[in-house]
């Protein structure tokens, strides 16, 4: 019996060539992520002439003092933005296992970097799950819950903004149609909120649709979160959304766009909603969607195209590009640290293994 326990305890050692091969694969993966990230950054900032001009405009306005204070304030809100997101992930992850805020913040940055080069930012899931030690299958549902909470806030605010534009610019002479639009927006918001607080209904829908049944096991953890935790997720999502809006408003001011407060807020909310509804191949594709939405909505307010384009690009650079570069540091060091910890744990386990005389 003792021999059996020792056999279960001592795992079969890996062959040296297998370890070496895994090491090279890990290094190649890191270099690939690094190359893709830096390549997308270079292409998005310097390859296109209009984008490069907007980037030079940002630097020029900052260095010469024109719009310096708003840009610096928007830059100062970047760690607040991702700090709130890390706080939200910490609230979700600690339901699965004890986790520190520091690890949560690191997981968010790693997920941001991996999501930068993956379709619809699915790498965000991998980045956060890697930092957990157990219940990684349940972590998929936790990440989905956090992202869905952010989507709920985006839909609630965005539908309000789009309804404002529809009623103001398109449906002024059609009151019945306008009323129908308001009712439809209310129903959409209710339909989005319902799965957040009644996630069992979402699981039931997944079971009713055969192609979606395989996703049920990933989301099965959602009903285990109490209403208090859902309230916190929604509140933190709203706080982060507010930070995004303030940043966009500051950058618009820095570039000379001066839309009135209420219409400008509606345009920002509509821009974020339209960007969220369009699937993207990677984070670079978000730039084009956001710019197109922003220029159209702000164009209805009489704002020139260039300031809006510059503000939209700058918002992406500050909140996505720069943190993705910082996250590269954690991506490149992640496996190294885990390997050191695993080696130390193995050595300690071998030292503590009792000697048995047969």
PDB file of C-alpha atoms in Angstrom, residues 4 8 14 22 24 41 43 51 58 64 98 114 121 128 132 145 191 234 247 279 283 292 349:
ATOM      1  CA  UNK A   4       1.250   2.306  -4.274  1.00  0.00           C
ATOM      2  CA  UNK A   8       0.947   7.857  -7.225  1.00  0.00           C
ATOM      3  CA  UNK A  14       9.852  13.904 -18.378  1.00  0.00           C
ATOM      4  CA  UNK A  22       8.636  22.059 -24.936  1.00  0.00           C
ATOM      5  CA  UNK A  24      11.646  25.716 -27.655  1.00  0.00           C
ATOM      6  CA  UNK A  41       1.292  48.260 -33.632  1.00  0.00           C
ATOM      7  CA  UNK A  43       1.023  48.738 -39.104  1.00  0.00           C
ATOM      8  CA  UNK A  51      -3.177  57.143 -39.050  1.00  0.00           C
ATOM      9  CA  UNK A  58      -1.054  63.700 -30.946  1.00  0.00           C
ATOM     10  CA  UNK A  64       3.797  72.105 -28.043  1.00  0.00           C
ATOM     11  CA  UNK A  98      -7.812  32.665  -3.281  1.00  0.00           C
ATOM     12  CA  UNK A 114      -2.923  37.833 -25.998  1.00  0.00           C
ATOM     13  CA  UNK A 121      -9.888  38.956 -28.245  1.00  0.00           C
ATOM     14  CA  UNK A 128      -6.608  35.189 -17.246  1.00  0.00           C
ATOM     15  CA  UNK A 132      -5.201  30.519 -11.925  1.00  0.00           C
ATOM     16  CA  UNK A 145     -19.464  36.848 -16.814  1.00  0.00           C
ATOM     17  CA  UNK A 191     -33.280  41.003 -22.634  1.00  0.00           C
ATOM     18  CA  UNK A 234     -22.155  45.590 -12.920  1.00  0.00           C
ATOM     19  CA  UNK A 247     -11.005  59.731 -21.678  1.00  0.00           C
ATOM     20  CA  UNK A 279     -17.066  41.185 -34.562  1.00  0.00           C
ATOM     21  CA  UNK A 283      -7.770  44.712 -31.762  1.00  0.00           C
ATOM     22  CA  UNK A 292     -16.341  55.020 -38.705  1.00  0.00           C
ATOM     23  CA  UNK A 349       8.525  17.176  -2.458  1.00  0.00           C
TER      24      UNK A 349
END
